[in-house]
Short mmCIF file of C-alpha atoms in Angstrom, two decimals:
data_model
loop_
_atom_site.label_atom_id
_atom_site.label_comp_id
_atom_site.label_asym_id
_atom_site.label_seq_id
_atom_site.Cartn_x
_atom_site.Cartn_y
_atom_site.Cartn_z
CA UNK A 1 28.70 4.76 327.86
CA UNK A 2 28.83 8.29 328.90
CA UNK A 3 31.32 9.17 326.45
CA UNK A 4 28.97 7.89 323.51
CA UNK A 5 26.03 9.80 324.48
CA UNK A 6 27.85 12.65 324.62
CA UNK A 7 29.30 11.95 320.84
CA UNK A 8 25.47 11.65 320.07
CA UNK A 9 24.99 14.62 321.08
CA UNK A 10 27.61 16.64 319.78
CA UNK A 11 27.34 15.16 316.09
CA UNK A 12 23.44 16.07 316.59
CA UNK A 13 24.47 19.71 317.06
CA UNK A 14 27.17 19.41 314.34
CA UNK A 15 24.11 18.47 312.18
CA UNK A 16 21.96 21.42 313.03
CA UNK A 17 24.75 23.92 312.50
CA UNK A 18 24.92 22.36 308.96
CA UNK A 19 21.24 22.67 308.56
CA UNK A 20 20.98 26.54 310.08
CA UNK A 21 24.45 27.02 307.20
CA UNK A 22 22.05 25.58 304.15
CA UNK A 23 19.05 27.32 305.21
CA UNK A 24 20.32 30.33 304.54
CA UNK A 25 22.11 29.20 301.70
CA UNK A 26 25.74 29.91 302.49
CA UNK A 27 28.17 28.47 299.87
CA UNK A 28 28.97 24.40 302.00
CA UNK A 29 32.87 24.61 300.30
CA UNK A 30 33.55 27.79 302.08
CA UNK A 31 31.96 26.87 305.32
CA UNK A 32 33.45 23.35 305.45
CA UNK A 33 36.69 24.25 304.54
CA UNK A 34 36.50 27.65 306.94
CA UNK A 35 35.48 24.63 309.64
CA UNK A 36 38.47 22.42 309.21
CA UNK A 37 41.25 24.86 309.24
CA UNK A 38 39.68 26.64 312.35
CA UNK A 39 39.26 22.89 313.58
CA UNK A 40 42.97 22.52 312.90
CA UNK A 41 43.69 25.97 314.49
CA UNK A 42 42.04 25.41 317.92
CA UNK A 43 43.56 22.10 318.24
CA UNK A 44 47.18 23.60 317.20
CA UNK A 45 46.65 25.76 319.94
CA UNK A 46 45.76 23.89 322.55
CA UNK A 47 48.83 21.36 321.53
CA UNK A 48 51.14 24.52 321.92
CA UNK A 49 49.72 25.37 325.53
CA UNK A 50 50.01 21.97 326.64
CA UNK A 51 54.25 21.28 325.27
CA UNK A 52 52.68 18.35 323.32
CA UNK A 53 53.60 20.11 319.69
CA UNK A 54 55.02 17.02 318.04
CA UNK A 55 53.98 14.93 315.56
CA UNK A 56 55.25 10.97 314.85
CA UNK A 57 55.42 10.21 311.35
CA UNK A 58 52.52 7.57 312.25
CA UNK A 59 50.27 10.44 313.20
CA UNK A 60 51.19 12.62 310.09
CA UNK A 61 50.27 10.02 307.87
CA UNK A 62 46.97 9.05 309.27
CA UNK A 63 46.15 13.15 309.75
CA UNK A 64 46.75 13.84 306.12
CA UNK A 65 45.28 10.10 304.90
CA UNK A 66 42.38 11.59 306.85
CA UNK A 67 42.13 15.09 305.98
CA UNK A 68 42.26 14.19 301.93
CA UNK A 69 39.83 11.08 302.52
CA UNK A 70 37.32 13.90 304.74
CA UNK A 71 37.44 16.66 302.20
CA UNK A 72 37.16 13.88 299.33
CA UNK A 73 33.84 12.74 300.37
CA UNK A 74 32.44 16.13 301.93
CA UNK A 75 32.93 17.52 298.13
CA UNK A 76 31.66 14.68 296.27
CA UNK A 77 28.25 14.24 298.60
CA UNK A 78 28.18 17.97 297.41
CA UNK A 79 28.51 17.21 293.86
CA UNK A 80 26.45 14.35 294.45
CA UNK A 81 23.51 16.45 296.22
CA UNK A 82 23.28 18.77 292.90
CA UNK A 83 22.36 16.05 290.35
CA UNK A 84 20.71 13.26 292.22
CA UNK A 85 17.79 12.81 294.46
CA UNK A 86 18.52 14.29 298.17
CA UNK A 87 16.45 11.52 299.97
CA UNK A 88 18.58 8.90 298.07
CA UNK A 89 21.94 10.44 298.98
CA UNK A 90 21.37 11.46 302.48
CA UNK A 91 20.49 7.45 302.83
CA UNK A 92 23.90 6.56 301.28
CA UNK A 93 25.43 8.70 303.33
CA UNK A 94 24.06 7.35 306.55
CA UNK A 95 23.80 3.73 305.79
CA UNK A 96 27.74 4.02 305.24
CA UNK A 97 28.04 2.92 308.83
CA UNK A 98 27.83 -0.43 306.98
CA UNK A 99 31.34 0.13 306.00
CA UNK A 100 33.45 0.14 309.49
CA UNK A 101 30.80 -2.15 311.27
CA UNK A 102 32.29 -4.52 308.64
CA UNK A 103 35.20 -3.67 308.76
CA UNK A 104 35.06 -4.07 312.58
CA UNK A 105 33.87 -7.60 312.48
CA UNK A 106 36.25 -8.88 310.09
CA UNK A 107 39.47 -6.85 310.24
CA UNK A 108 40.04 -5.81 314.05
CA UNK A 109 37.58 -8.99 315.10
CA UNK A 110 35.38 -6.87 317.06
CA UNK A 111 32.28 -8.25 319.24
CA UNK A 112 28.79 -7.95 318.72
CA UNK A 113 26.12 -10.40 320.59
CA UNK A 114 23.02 -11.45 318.47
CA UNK A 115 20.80 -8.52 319.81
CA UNK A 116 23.86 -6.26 318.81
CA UNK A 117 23.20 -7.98 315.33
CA UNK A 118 19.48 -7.94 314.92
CA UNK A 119 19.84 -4.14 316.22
CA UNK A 120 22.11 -3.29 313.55
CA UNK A 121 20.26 -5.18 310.57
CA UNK A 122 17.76 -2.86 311.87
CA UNK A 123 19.37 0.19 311.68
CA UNK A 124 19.54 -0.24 308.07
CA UNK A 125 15.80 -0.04 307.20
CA UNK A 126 15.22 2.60 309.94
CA UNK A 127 17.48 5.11 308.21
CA UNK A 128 16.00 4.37 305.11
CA UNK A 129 12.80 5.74 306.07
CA UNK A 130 14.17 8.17 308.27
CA UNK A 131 15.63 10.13 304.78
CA UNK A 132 13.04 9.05 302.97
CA UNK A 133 10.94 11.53 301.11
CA UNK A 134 13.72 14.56 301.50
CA UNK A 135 12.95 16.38 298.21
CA UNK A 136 14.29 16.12 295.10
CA UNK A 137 16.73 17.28 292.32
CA UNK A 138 17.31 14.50 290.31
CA UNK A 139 19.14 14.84 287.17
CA UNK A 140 21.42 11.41 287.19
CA UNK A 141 19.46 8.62 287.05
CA UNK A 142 19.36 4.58 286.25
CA UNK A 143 23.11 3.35 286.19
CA UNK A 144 25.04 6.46 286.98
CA UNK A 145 22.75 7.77 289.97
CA UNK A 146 23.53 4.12 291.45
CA UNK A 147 27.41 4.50 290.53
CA UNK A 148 27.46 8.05 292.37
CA UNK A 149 25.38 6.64 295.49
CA UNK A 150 27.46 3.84 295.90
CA UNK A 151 30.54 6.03 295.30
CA UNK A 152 29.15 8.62 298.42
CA UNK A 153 28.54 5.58 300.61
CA UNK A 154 31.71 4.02 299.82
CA UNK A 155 33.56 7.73 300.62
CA UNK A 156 31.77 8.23 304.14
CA UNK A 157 32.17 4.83 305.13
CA UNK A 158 36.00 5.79 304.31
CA UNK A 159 35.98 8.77 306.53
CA UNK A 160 34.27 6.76 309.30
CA UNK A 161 36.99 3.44 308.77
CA UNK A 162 40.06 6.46 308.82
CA UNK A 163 38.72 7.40 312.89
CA UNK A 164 38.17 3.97 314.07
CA UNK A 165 41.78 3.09 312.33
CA UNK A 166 43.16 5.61 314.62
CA UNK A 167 42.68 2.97 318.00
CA UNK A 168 43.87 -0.10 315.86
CA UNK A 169 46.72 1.54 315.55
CA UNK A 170 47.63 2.62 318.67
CA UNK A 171 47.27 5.71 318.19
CA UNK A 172 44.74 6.68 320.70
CA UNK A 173 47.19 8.84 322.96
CA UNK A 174 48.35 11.19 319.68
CA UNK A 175 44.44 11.24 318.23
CA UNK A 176 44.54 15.63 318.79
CA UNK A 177 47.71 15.28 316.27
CA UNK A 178 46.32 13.62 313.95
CA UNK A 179 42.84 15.37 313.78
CA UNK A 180 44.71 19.06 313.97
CA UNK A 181 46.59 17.33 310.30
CA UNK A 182 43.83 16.52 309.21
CA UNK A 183 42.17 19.71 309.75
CA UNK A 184 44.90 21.29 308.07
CA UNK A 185 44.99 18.82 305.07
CA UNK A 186 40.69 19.03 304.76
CA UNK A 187 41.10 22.91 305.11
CA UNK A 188 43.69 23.61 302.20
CA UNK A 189 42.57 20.89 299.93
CA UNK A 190 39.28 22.74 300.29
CA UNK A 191 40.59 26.31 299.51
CA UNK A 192 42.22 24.87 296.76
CA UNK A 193 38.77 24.03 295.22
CA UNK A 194 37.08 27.33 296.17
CA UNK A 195 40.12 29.37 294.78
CA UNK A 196 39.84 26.93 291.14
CA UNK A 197 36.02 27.85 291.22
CA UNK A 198 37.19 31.80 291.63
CA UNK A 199 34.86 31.74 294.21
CA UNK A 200 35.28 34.28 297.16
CA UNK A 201 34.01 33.49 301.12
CA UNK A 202 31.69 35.81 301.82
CA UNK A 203 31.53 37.06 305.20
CA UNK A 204 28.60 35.30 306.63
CA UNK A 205 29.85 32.32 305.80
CA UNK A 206 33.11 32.60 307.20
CA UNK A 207 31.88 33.55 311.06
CA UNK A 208 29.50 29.80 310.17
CA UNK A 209 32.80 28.27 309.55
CA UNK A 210 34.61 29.42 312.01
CA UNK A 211 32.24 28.59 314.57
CA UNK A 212 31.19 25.18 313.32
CA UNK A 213 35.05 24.60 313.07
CA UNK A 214 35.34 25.67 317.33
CA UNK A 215 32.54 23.54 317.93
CA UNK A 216 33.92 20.52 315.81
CA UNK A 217 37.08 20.55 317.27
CA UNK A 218 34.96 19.38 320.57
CA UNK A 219 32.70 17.19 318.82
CA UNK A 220 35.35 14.95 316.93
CA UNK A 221 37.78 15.09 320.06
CA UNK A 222 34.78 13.38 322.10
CA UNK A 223 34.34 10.83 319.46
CA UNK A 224 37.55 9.67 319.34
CA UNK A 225 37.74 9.66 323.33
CA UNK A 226 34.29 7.30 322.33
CA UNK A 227 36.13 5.42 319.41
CA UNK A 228 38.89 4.48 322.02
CA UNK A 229 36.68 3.06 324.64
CA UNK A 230 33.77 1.66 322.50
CA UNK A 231 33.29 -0.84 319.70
CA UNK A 232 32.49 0.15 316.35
CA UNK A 233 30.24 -1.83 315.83
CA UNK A 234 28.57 -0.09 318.73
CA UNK A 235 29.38 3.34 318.60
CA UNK A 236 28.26 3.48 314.43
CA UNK A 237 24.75 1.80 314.34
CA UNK A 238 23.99 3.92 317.99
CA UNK A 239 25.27 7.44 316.43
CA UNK A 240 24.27 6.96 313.32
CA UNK A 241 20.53 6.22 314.13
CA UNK A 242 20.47 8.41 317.03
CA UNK A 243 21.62 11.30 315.23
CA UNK A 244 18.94 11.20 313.05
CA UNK A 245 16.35 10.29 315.42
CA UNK A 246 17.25 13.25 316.93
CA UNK A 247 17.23 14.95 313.84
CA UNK A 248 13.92 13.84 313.10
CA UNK A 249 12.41 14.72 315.69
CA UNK A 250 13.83 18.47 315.85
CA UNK A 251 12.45 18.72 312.23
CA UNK A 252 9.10 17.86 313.21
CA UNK A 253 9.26 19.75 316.64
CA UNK A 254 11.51 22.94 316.15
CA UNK A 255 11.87 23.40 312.92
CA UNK A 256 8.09 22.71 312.11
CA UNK A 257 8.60 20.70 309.39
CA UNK A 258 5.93 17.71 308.55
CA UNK A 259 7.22 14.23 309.47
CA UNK A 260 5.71 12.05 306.87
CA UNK A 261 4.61 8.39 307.79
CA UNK A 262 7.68 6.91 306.20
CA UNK A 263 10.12 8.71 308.66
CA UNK A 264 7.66 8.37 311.51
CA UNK A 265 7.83 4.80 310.83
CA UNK A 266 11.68 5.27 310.76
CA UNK A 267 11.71 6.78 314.14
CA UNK A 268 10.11 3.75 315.89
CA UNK A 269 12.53 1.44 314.16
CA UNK A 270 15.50 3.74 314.67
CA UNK A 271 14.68 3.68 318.87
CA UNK A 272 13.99 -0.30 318.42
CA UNK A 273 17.61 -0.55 316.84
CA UNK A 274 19.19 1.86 319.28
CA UNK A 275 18.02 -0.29 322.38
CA UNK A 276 19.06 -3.24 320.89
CA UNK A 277 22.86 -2.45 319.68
CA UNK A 278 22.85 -0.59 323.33
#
């Protein structure tokens, strides 16, 4: 259990680095892209320290499966963020832990008591209000804001299915491989973009990226440790609500912003849900 508070914790500060990077409105390509090759970097090097430099053709695959699913949806909940309602996407983005709890019930047959159940039902409505009410831009609407939420759920739930994949598959022991391809993959799939867009890194946003890449290479290591030990359809409903809880509450509290009754509502279902899947 240790190991998943710490992954709480970790993907809490991974979420307030993110937040400190749009505040001051650095360009998210350059950062996120920045991140993963630095993420790929650190790892790289810590492979080459250790003599464990090799890659099997199992962990290749998954790393750059990985890497092009992770940069896929980072860039389209970017797209996405420009032309539809923020509230709306940031719910589609969390409530795509639907994806591997499913996923982890009826592909890898993993267990979940009724309390476990009701607590993840519970989740659902909990993050709901938790992003409700987080401004607007909304230029898609009716058929094709639906298509491009569902397409941004469907995309992280992807990107959260690709990690848990990594135990099914026995891969557990090669997991700092297959993250430091996947870096690697993210990363240059990502420049890609930003050169297309003849868009140049600024500074600023570089140092962001190359920190938030040193910290995530800590963060997702933990997880997996977490992903290897823990159910998903634990560890998903428990992050995912916890992170935001957190999240919440550090909006309300550090950042000073106002916590309308909606996501105050949210945070009381959100600890309800957390003490039930735990």
């Amino acid at each position: 259990m240790s190991w998943l508070i710490f992954a709480i914790l970790l993907d809490f500060g991974f979420v307030q680095i993110c937040k400190f990077s749009q505040r001051r409105g650095y360009y998210a390509p350059a950062v996120v892209s920045t991140n993963y090759l630095v993420l790929s970097a650190v790892l790289a090097t810590y492979l080459l320290a250790t003599d464990r430099f090799t890659f099997s053709a199992a962990a290749l695959q998954t790393g750059l499966i990985t890497g092009a699913v992770f940069i896929g949806s980072m860039s389209l909940m970017m797209r996405v963020l420009e032309i539809a309602s923020v509230g709306a996407v940031l719910t589609a983005f969390r409530m795509s832990i639907a994806v591997p709890v499913a996923l982890g019930i009826w592909l890898w047959q993993e267990p979940v008591v009724p309390s476990q159940f009701g607590g993840i039902l519970l989740a659902f409505p909990a993050l709901v209000l938790m992003t409700s009410g987080a401004g607007a831009n909304v230029r898609a609407t009716g058929r094709r804001a639906f298509g491009l939420l569902i397409a941004v759920f469907l995309a992280q739930g992807m990107s959260h299915s690709c990690l848990r994949s990594v135990h099914y598959a026995g891969l557990d022991g090669e997991f700092v491989q297959i993250l430091t391809v996947m870096g690697a993959t993210a990363g240059t799939i990502g420049y890609i973009f930003i050169a297309g867009r003849l868009r140049r890194p600024e500074r600023s946003e570089l140092v962001t990226g190359i920190g938030l890449g040193a910290y995530n290479a800590l963060a997702l290591s933990v997880i997996m440790i977490a992903l290897s030990r823990i159910p998903g359809t634990l560890f998903f409903p428990a992050t995912g609500c916890s992170v935001i809880l957190l999240d919440n509450l550090s909006a309300h509290f550090l950042w000073k912003e106002r916590l309308s009754r909606a996501a105050a509502a949210g945070v009381v279902l959100a600890v309800l849900a957390v003490a039930l899947v735990l």
